[in-house]
XYZ file of C-alpha atoms in Angstrom:
528
model
C 91.807 101.184 224.086
C 92.272 102.708 220.614
C 89.138 104.577 219.661
C 88.283 105.721 216.508
C 85.587 107.492 215.213
C 84.062 107.084 212.481
C 84.041 110.557 210.423
C 80.585 110.976 209.537
C 79.936 111.716 212.824
C 82.393 114.768 212.141
C 81.698 116.034 209.160
C 79.483 115.844 207.032
C 79.402 114.956 203.249
C 78.913 118.497 202.304
C 81.433 119.618 203.376
C 83.790 116.965 201.766
C 84.516 119.539 198.971
C 86.446 118.967 195.955
C 89.206 121.147 197.418
C 89.786 119.245 200.965
C 90.968 115.802 199.280
C 93.687 118.133 198.706
C 95.240 115.240 196.052
C 98.634 116.799 195.016
C 99.301 116.812 199.482
C 100.272 113.624 198.910
C 103.531 115.049 196.924
C 105.215 116.905 200.174
C 106.700 113.841 201.928
C 108.116 114.598 205.097
C 110.328 117.822 204.283
C 108.790 119.286 207.804
C 109.212 122.581 205.709
C 105.755 125.319 205.821
C 103.917 123.115 206.982
C 104.067 120.635 204.133
C 105.529 117.979 206.509
C 101.506 116.294 205.384
C 100.307 113.347 206.297
C 99.774 111.421 202.750
C 98.323 108.099 204.088
C 98.598 105.077 202.312
C 97.216 104.555 199.072
C 93.396 104.557 198.814
C 93.598 106.958 201.838
C 90.978 110.540 201.142
C 92.682 113.791 202.843
C 89.023 115.176 204.961
C 90.979 118.941 206.454
C 93.813 120.149 206.314
C 95.340 121.943 209.276
C 96.247 125.502 209.016
C 99.646 125.331 208.541
C 99.552 123.152 205.843
C 99.570 119.127 207.344
C 96.470 117.038 205.893
C 95.066 114.499 208.107
C 93.180 111.442 206.524
C 90.572 109.247 207.171
C 92.146 106.846 209.533
C 93.035 109.360 212.208
C 92.161 108.988 215.924
C 89.190 111.193 216.963
C 89.675 111.902 220.232
C 87.247 114.381 221.276
C 84.901 114.993 217.876
C 81.684 116.248 219.465
C 83.204 119.083 221.646
C 82.959 122.708 222.637
C 84.870 125.498 223.415
C 85.596 125.606 227.253
C 84.603 121.705 227.784
C 86.904 118.729 229.119
C 88.290 116.650 227.125
C 90.721 115.015 229.284
C 89.616 111.227 229.605
C 88.818 111.289 225.783
C 91.871 112.489 224.518
C 94.323 109.854 227.775
C 92.096 106.935 226.320
C 93.078 108.231 222.777
C 96.930 108.298 223.674
C 96.606 104.464 225.252
C 98.178 101.942 223.954
C 99.023 103.591 221.005
C 99.268 101.316 217.164
C 102.556 102.071 215.207
C 102.248 105.276 213.133
C 99.938 106.649 214.565
C 97.968 109.919 214.675
C 95.648 111.659 217.715
C 94.471 114.858 215.574
C 92.382 116.749 218.665
C 89.128 119.450 218.042
C 89.692 123.049 216.718
C 88.414 124.974 219.917
C 89.498 125.658 223.510
C 89.085 123.052 225.599
C 90.691 121.876 229.404
C 92.091 119.455 230.365
C 92.372 118.452 234.667
C 95.194 116.673 234.024
C 99.208 115.456 233.035
C 99.283 113.851 229.818
C 102.249 111.425 229.495
C 102.492 108.744 226.719
C 105.035 106.232 227.248
C 107.337 104.285 224.178
C 104.639 105.810 220.653
C 106.621 105.103 218.079
C 105.716 106.812 214.620
C 102.866 108.829 216.536
C 101.972 112.121 215.649
C 99.564 114.767 218.151
C 97.876 117.206 215.789
C 95.565 119.584 216.430
C 93.699 121.935 213.802
C 96.200 124.589 214.068
C 98.695 126.665 216.620
C 95.619 128.676 216.941
C 93.051 126.660 216.355
C 93.863 123.604 219.308
C 93.756 125.157 222.049
C 94.856 123.080 225.429
C 93.732 125.130 228.749
C 95.409 122.814 232.101
C 95.435 126.050 233.606
C 92.881 124.249 236.476
C 95.557 120.268 235.963
C 97.095 118.638 239.078
C 99.263 117.133 237.331
C 102.917 119.446 236.156
C 103.298 118.833 232.520
C 100.825 119.381 230.840
C 102.029 116.710 227.703
C 105.279 114.562 228.306
C 106.381 111.781 226.392
C 108.692 109.129 227.761
C 110.786 107.192 225.775
C 109.891 106.192 222.133
C 111.440 107.432 218.702
C 109.060 109.495 215.749
C 107.101 111.275 217.167
C 105.900 114.404 216.215
C 103.181 117.267 217.841
C 102.154 120.079 216.109
C 99.295 122.906 214.831
C 98.371 122.805 218.385
C 99.041 125.619 221.998
C 99.338 124.399 225.119
C 98.121 127.597 228.117
C 98.608 127.707 231.291
C 100.628 124.544 231.902
C 101.474 124.410 236.110
C 104.876 122.880 235.106
C 106.637 122.065 231.258
C 104.405 122.481 228.305
C 105.644 119.968 225.933
C 108.666 117.888 227.312
C 110.219 114.851 225.952
C 112.525 112.421 227.434
C 114.292 109.689 225.659
C 113.270 110.613 222.574
C 114.934 109.122 218.601
C 112.959 111.210 216.625
C 110.440 114.434 218.501
C 109.479 116.842 214.980
C 107.246 119.724 218.068
C 106.255 122.055 214.700
C 103.375 125.155 214.155
C 102.897 124.437 218.187
C 102.838 127.299 221.644
C 103.037 127.228 224.835
C 101.661 130.387 226.308
C 101.515 131.809 229.970
C 99.475 134.402 229.407
C 99.584 137.962 231.344
C 102.553 139.314 232.037
C 106.613 136.633 232.915
C 106.292 136.008 236.040
C 107.979 133.999 238.840
C 105.276 131.525 238.954
C 104.803 130.633 235.563
C 105.107 127.785 234.243
C 108.692 126.492 233.865
C 110.214 125.457 230.356
C 107.712 125.559 226.792
C 108.809 123.809 224.479
C 111.860 121.111 226.541
C 112.903 118.170 224.261
C 115.454 116.681 227.259
C 117.741 113.682 226.471
C 116.794 113.255 223.220
C 118.147 112.591 219.994
C 116.914 113.648 216.387
C 115.187 116.507 217.631
C 113.565 119.149 215.733
C 111.462 122.179 215.922
C 109.779 125.267 213.949
C 107.681 127.214 213.573
C 106.483 126.462 217.228
C 105.516 130.896 219.394
C 106.923 130.251 223.556
C 105.428 133.589 225.025
C 105.862 133.562 228.545
C 107.495 130.885 229.941
C 108.989 131.637 233.890
C 113.265 129.896 232.408
C 113.434 128.793 229.222
C 109.708 129.057 226.178
C 111.886 126.832 223.601
C 115.290 124.781 225.166
C 116.762 121.238 224.292
C 118.703 119.742 227.563
C 121.953 116.802 227.208
C 120.624 115.357 222.735
C 122.369 114.904 220.442
C 121.571 116.154 216.335
C 119.512 119.377 217.297
C 118.127 121.982 214.915
C 116.749 124.785 215.903
C 114.849 126.500 213.310
C 111.851 129.985 212.252
C 110.683 130.113 215.911
C 109.676 132.799 217.946
C 110.396 132.719 221.830
C 108.769 136.276 224.056
C 108.690 137.172 226.754
C 110.137 133.615 228.430
C 113.209 134.338 231.355
C 115.444 132.149 227.734
C 113.993 132.753 225.150
C 115.920 129.772 223.300
C 117.931 128.482 225.777
C 120.793 124.693 224.607
C 122.361 122.866 227.294
C 124.831 120.497 227.920
C 123.997 119.761 224.895
C 125.668 118.258 221.263
C 125.921 118.770 217.435
C 122.818 122.216 217.729
C 121.500 124.703 214.381
C 119.383 127.718 215.366
C 119.054 129.965 212.395
C 115.967 132.270 211.527
C 114.294 132.721 215.212
C 113.282 135.472 217.279
C 113.466 136.194 221.082
C 112.407 139.243 221.432
C 110.928 140.703 224.564
C 112.898 137.915 226.486
C 115.388 138.863 229.540
C 117.982 137.381 228.153
C 117.284 136.057 224.415
C 119.337 132.467 222.644
C 121.318 130.794 225.751
C 124.611 128.039 225.162
C 125.604 127.067 228.170
C 126.606 123.684 229.603
C 125.587 123.647 233.625
C 127.725 121.293 235.417
C 125.813 118.159 237.822
C 124.439 116.483 234.911
C 123.754 113.452 233.471
C 125.918 115.031 229.790
C 127.447 116.235 231.065
C 128.794 118.279 228.764
C 127.746 119.567 225.013
C 129.625 121.117 222.379
C 129.090 122.089 218.041
C 126.350 125.122 218.436
C 125.411 126.793 216.111
C 123.223 130.371 216.218
C 122.818 132.334 213.221
C 120.724 134.179 211.243
C 118.765 134.824 213.601
C 116.928 138.427 215.888
C 117.458 139.091 219.083
C 116.041 142.338 220.193
C 114.741 144.384 223.201
C 114.980 141.572 225.282
C 114.677 143.191 227.667
C 112.546 141.856 230.347
C 113.236 141.871 234.063
C 114.417 138.787 234.537
C 111.944 136.393 237.420
C 113.818 133.205 236.851
C 115.462 130.638 239.594
C 118.076 129.013 239.648
C 121.283 130.070 236.738
C 118.784 130.446 234.752
C 117.591 133.724 236.998
C 121.272 135.050 236.984
C 121.118 135.853 233.909
C 120.914 140.116 233.681
C 118.131 140.986 231.218
C 119.105 142.929 228.113
C 121.343 140.078 227.295
C 120.959 138.808 223.391
C 123.462 136.187 223.433
C 124.628 134.493 226.483
C 126.846 131.656 226.022
C 128.501 130.431 229.557
C 130.166 127.433 229.976
C 130.059 126.293 226.630
C 133.081 125.607 224.580
C 132.741 125.251 220.149
C 130.154 127.670 220.377
C 129.825 129.462 216.653
C 127.458 133.120 216.796
C 127.451 134.303 212.605
C 125.566 136.738 210.801
C 122.488 137.047 213.782
C 120.451 140.809 214.063
C 122.019 141.483 217.902
C 119.816 145.194 219.209
C 118.134 146.656 221.358
C 119.158 144.737 224.319
C 119.754 147.047 227.694
C 122.865 144.735 228.193
C 124.745 143.778 226.368
C 124.487 142.090 223.081
C 126.248 138.720 223.747
C 128.615 137.878 226.980
C 130.594 134.651 226.982
C 132.254 134.012 230.575
C 133.034 131.252 231.521
C 130.766 128.687 235.414
C 133.776 131.044 237.749
C 131.182 134.432 237.064
C 128.568 132.322 238.731
C 131.195 130.423 241.499
C 134.024 132.037 241.172
C 135.572 130.141 245.179
C 137.755 128.078 242.153
C 139.147 126.755 245.777
C 136.375 124.855 246.010
C 136.282 123.984 242.591
C 137.611 119.771 243.299
C 135.008 119.046 246.147
C 131.468 120.597 245.046
C 132.360 119.878 241.637
C 134.527 116.262 241.771
C 131.967 114.351 239.667
C 131.099 116.138 237.495
C 134.712 117.308 236.236
C 135.591 113.370 236.311
C 132.698 113.006 233.762
C 134.314 116.147 231.382
C 131.785 119.361 232.053
C 134.525 122.399 232.835
C 134.086 125.738 233.871
C 136.105 127.602 231.025
C 134.575 127.426 227.695
C 137.274 127.636 223.926
C 136.698 127.950 220.554
C 133.630 130.500 221.374
C 133.992 132.490 217.573
C 131.406 135.570 216.381
C 131.663 136.986 213.547
C 129.280 138.550 211.081
C 126.759 140.070 213.442
C 124.657 143.528 213.100
C 124.705 145.207 216.167
C 122.850 148.393 217.258
C 121.362 149.844 219.748
C 123.203 147.709 222.521
C 123.541 148.938 226.496
C 121.320 151.776 227.386
C 120.218 150.230 230.241
C 122.902 147.467 232.483
C 122.126 146.382 234.747
C 121.406 142.602 236.105
C 123.389 141.115 239.732
C 125.752 138.916 238.390
C 127.394 141.604 236.639
C 126.875 144.515 238.782
C 130.485 145.056 240.457
C 131.546 144.709 236.017
C 128.060 147.680 235.382
C 129.751 149.219 237.463
C 133.195 149.057 236.588
C 131.999 149.916 233.015
C 130.057 152.986 232.848
C 131.964 154.630 235.691
C 135.926 155.834 234.759
C 136.934 152.187 237.167
C 138.213 150.616 233.790
C 141.318 150.559 231.965
C 140.788 153.326 230.162
C 139.541 155.947 232.621
C 136.199 157.009 232.004
C 132.387 156.357 231.647
C 132.066 153.335 228.759
C 128.990 152.556 227.263
C 129.063 148.647 228.040
C 130.824 146.312 225.907
C 128.238 144.933 223.649
C 130.611 141.693 223.401
C 132.125 141.083 226.863
C 134.202 138.222 228.030
C 135.355 137.168 231.395
C 138.369 135.419 230.938
C 139.238 134.510 233.866
C 138.865 130.575 232.936
C 141.934 131.080 229.934
C 143.940 133.496 231.718
C 144.342 130.858 235.579
C 144.687 128.344 232.494
C 147.081 130.475 230.938
C 148.775 130.792 234.407
C 148.500 126.689 235.028
C 146.725 127.868 238.238
C 144.372 124.755 236.811
C 146.001 122.245 235.865
C 145.893 120.840 238.928
C 141.839 120.062 237.596
C 143.460 118.271 234.047
C 144.346 115.291 237.759
C 140.523 114.784 237.972
C 139.326 114.404 235.231
C 138.383 111.223 233.718
C 139.819 109.369 230.879
C 136.704 109.317 228.640
C 136.522 112.840 228.155
C 140.647 113.240 228.354
C 140.975 111.309 225.149
C 137.113 114.594 224.148
C 139.585 116.998 224.641
C 138.983 117.673 227.973
C 141.495 119.304 229.811
C 143.121 122.921 231.111
C 145.716 123.290 229.590
C 147.608 126.647 228.747
C 145.492 127.313 225.590
C 146.622 126.992 222.375
C 145.294 129.416 218.536
C 142.467 126.556 218.601
C 140.962 126.868 221.826
C 140.648 131.151 221.555
C 138.129 133.139 221.534
C 137.222 135.106 219.264
C 135.013 138.181 217.342
C 135.960 139.625 214.468
C 133.963 141.030 211.078
C 131.741 142.013 213.182
C 129.478 144.817 212.327
C 127.846 148.253 213.860
C 124.973 148.693 213.023
C 124.998 151.962 215.221
C 123.513 155.601 213.546
C 125.411 159.011 214.615
C 126.164 160.172 217.059
C 126.282 156.771 218.409
C 128.057 155.069 215.345
C 131.509 154.664 217.662
C 129.710 153.725 221.181
C 130.431 149.718 219.765
C 132.252 147.695 223.224
C 134.758 145.404 223.198
C 135.026 144.827 227.003
C 137.180 141.902 227.825
C 137.002 141.409 232.174
C 139.769 139.927 232.423
C 143.641 140.099 230.657
C 143.828 136.455 228.923
C 147.641 136.605 229.223
C 150.078 136.918 232.763
C 151.594 138.895 230.828
C 148.901 141.632 231.279
C 148.065 140.827 234.251
C 148.265 143.908 237.185
C 146.213 143.883 239.192
C 145.951 141.517 242.613
C 144.695 141.519 245.300
C 147.499 140.795 248.504
C 147.277 137.447 248.293
C 147.747 137.829 244.104
C 144.667 137.247 243.108
C 144.235 138.424 239.180
C 141.822 141.112 239.687
C 139.457 142.323 237.621
C 140.434 144.983 234.528
C 138.416 146.006 232.235
C 139.304 145.855 228.716
C 137.773 148.053 226.711
C 137.921 149.055 222.754
C 135.733 149.632 220.138
C 134.719 146.541 218.980
C 136.169 147.543 214.928
C 139.258 147.924 216.117
C 139.888 144.278 216.850
C 142.621 145.040 220.078
C 140.356 142.171 221.691
C 139.637 138.843 220.158
C 140.521 139.061 216.941
C 141.455 135.969 215.448
C 139.712 133.137 213.524
C 138.301 129.823 213.760
C 137.672 127.530 211.660
C 134.037 126.910 211.000
C 132.070 124.521 212.744
C 130.370 121.262 210.985
C 126.180 122.095 210.766
C 124.567 119.567 212.805
C 121.744 117.162 210.878
C 118.310 114.801 212.716
C 118.030 112.022 210.538
C 113.600 111.704 211.567
C 111.379 108.977 210.120
C 114.522 108.524 208.088
C 114.370 111.998 206.320
C 117.452 114.310 207.225
C 116.531 117.466 208.148
C 118.483 120.695 208.787
C 121.177 122.460 206.288
C 122.885 118.541 204.950
C 119.430 118.158 204.327
C 115.994 119.648 203.429
C 117.535 123.383 204.118
C 120.599 122.890 201.258
C 119.191 125.621 199.052
C 117.853 128.065 202.170
C 119.773 130.877 201.966
C 120.849 131.244 205.824
C 122.769 127.560 205.728
C 125.520 129.445 202.932
C 126.191 131.541 205.179
């Protein structure tokens, strides 16, 4: 039942000062920038208060537990307010830190805005919750979550599934204290959704990904901070995604772009990662599954995702590598088992290889000081001893490309997989043919940001050569062995090619276009 509380129970008349009426807020529209996507309300509505981000709360809002004080349990009031919602409802949480003891599930909401009073002003503590996810939005469209913090969720912070139009802004998910394996999994977690806009958020302490979008389309992730998670920001099996103007700091891996096998949406692509800061991502990895394999000290990692552009980022002070690009063969190198183990997902278009990844104009500095991680242990050992192509110990590559998937495609070893790929995926260009010019992994015009005397120690490394003619090391069965090729990044000996720029992503949220072709058309990052 919809519960509506009279304003007189929340604010005294004296609180409705002229400064809170904010007559101009109605002109800000819903542009999603700088906290100005305020609900102006219908003609004649008054604004009773604004959040710390500038969002206008109008008099027709549903106010949850307006008389609650710090430490109160507001579970029942919150569940009641979010049950049987009318379209375009505005639900407002109280100011303070409150206890919630079960998962809050919202089904098929249309036009809902759930707001607190600010990212630090409204905090919901789920540390004693009997549920798993803190919030879960299932189905629906045009949903906004904003101006609140979700703390200590048992599993995931804010999860959405099958939502068309989800906007999460000025929202925090936090697990306080050290990064530990028993922290919750995902922080902000849109899944199988469309038109995903995530901005101005803060994610801290997740044992998986702080800010994650998976199996989704039309995505903009901008102006967020991800700190001390296993994965800071992750785009997984998703299509048409722009990730820009974010900060990823203190995570195990800063920004990840993955395609993993066995998911309903088999593969993603057209992912742009630009104008971000990924630095000091050196936390020990306490995660599970594939994300638990991410080498601590990784700035950016692309795993088995094709059509990715990474540019104009500041990637610094990551102790293993600035950017690693690898096929899924790094995770599972038993090629002979792929047809049996991954046949169904290969038929749907997932591929262990990756194509058309383009790194350019990134500033790379002070990476590789302490490379580690079980996944890369043999590679690290070879590069940091004399067991590499140079014959001398080297600073670990700042740009590392595995190369084995490309090599095996070029030798025809993976050609039999073409017989597994289904017709829809094949029509979309998924194949295991030798790489053509448009398939290549390219890195150029990246900027060496090191200071003297370490200026030259910014390297590009290929674990395997990609040209079969350069294959000189094989085992007794003729299988390629790591060559550990390496050279100075500025020499452009390896990965010296250029790819066409990828198309920008755009989000249509409540009939407004967001991203570099919409409300950010004049944003400097979008002109890079």
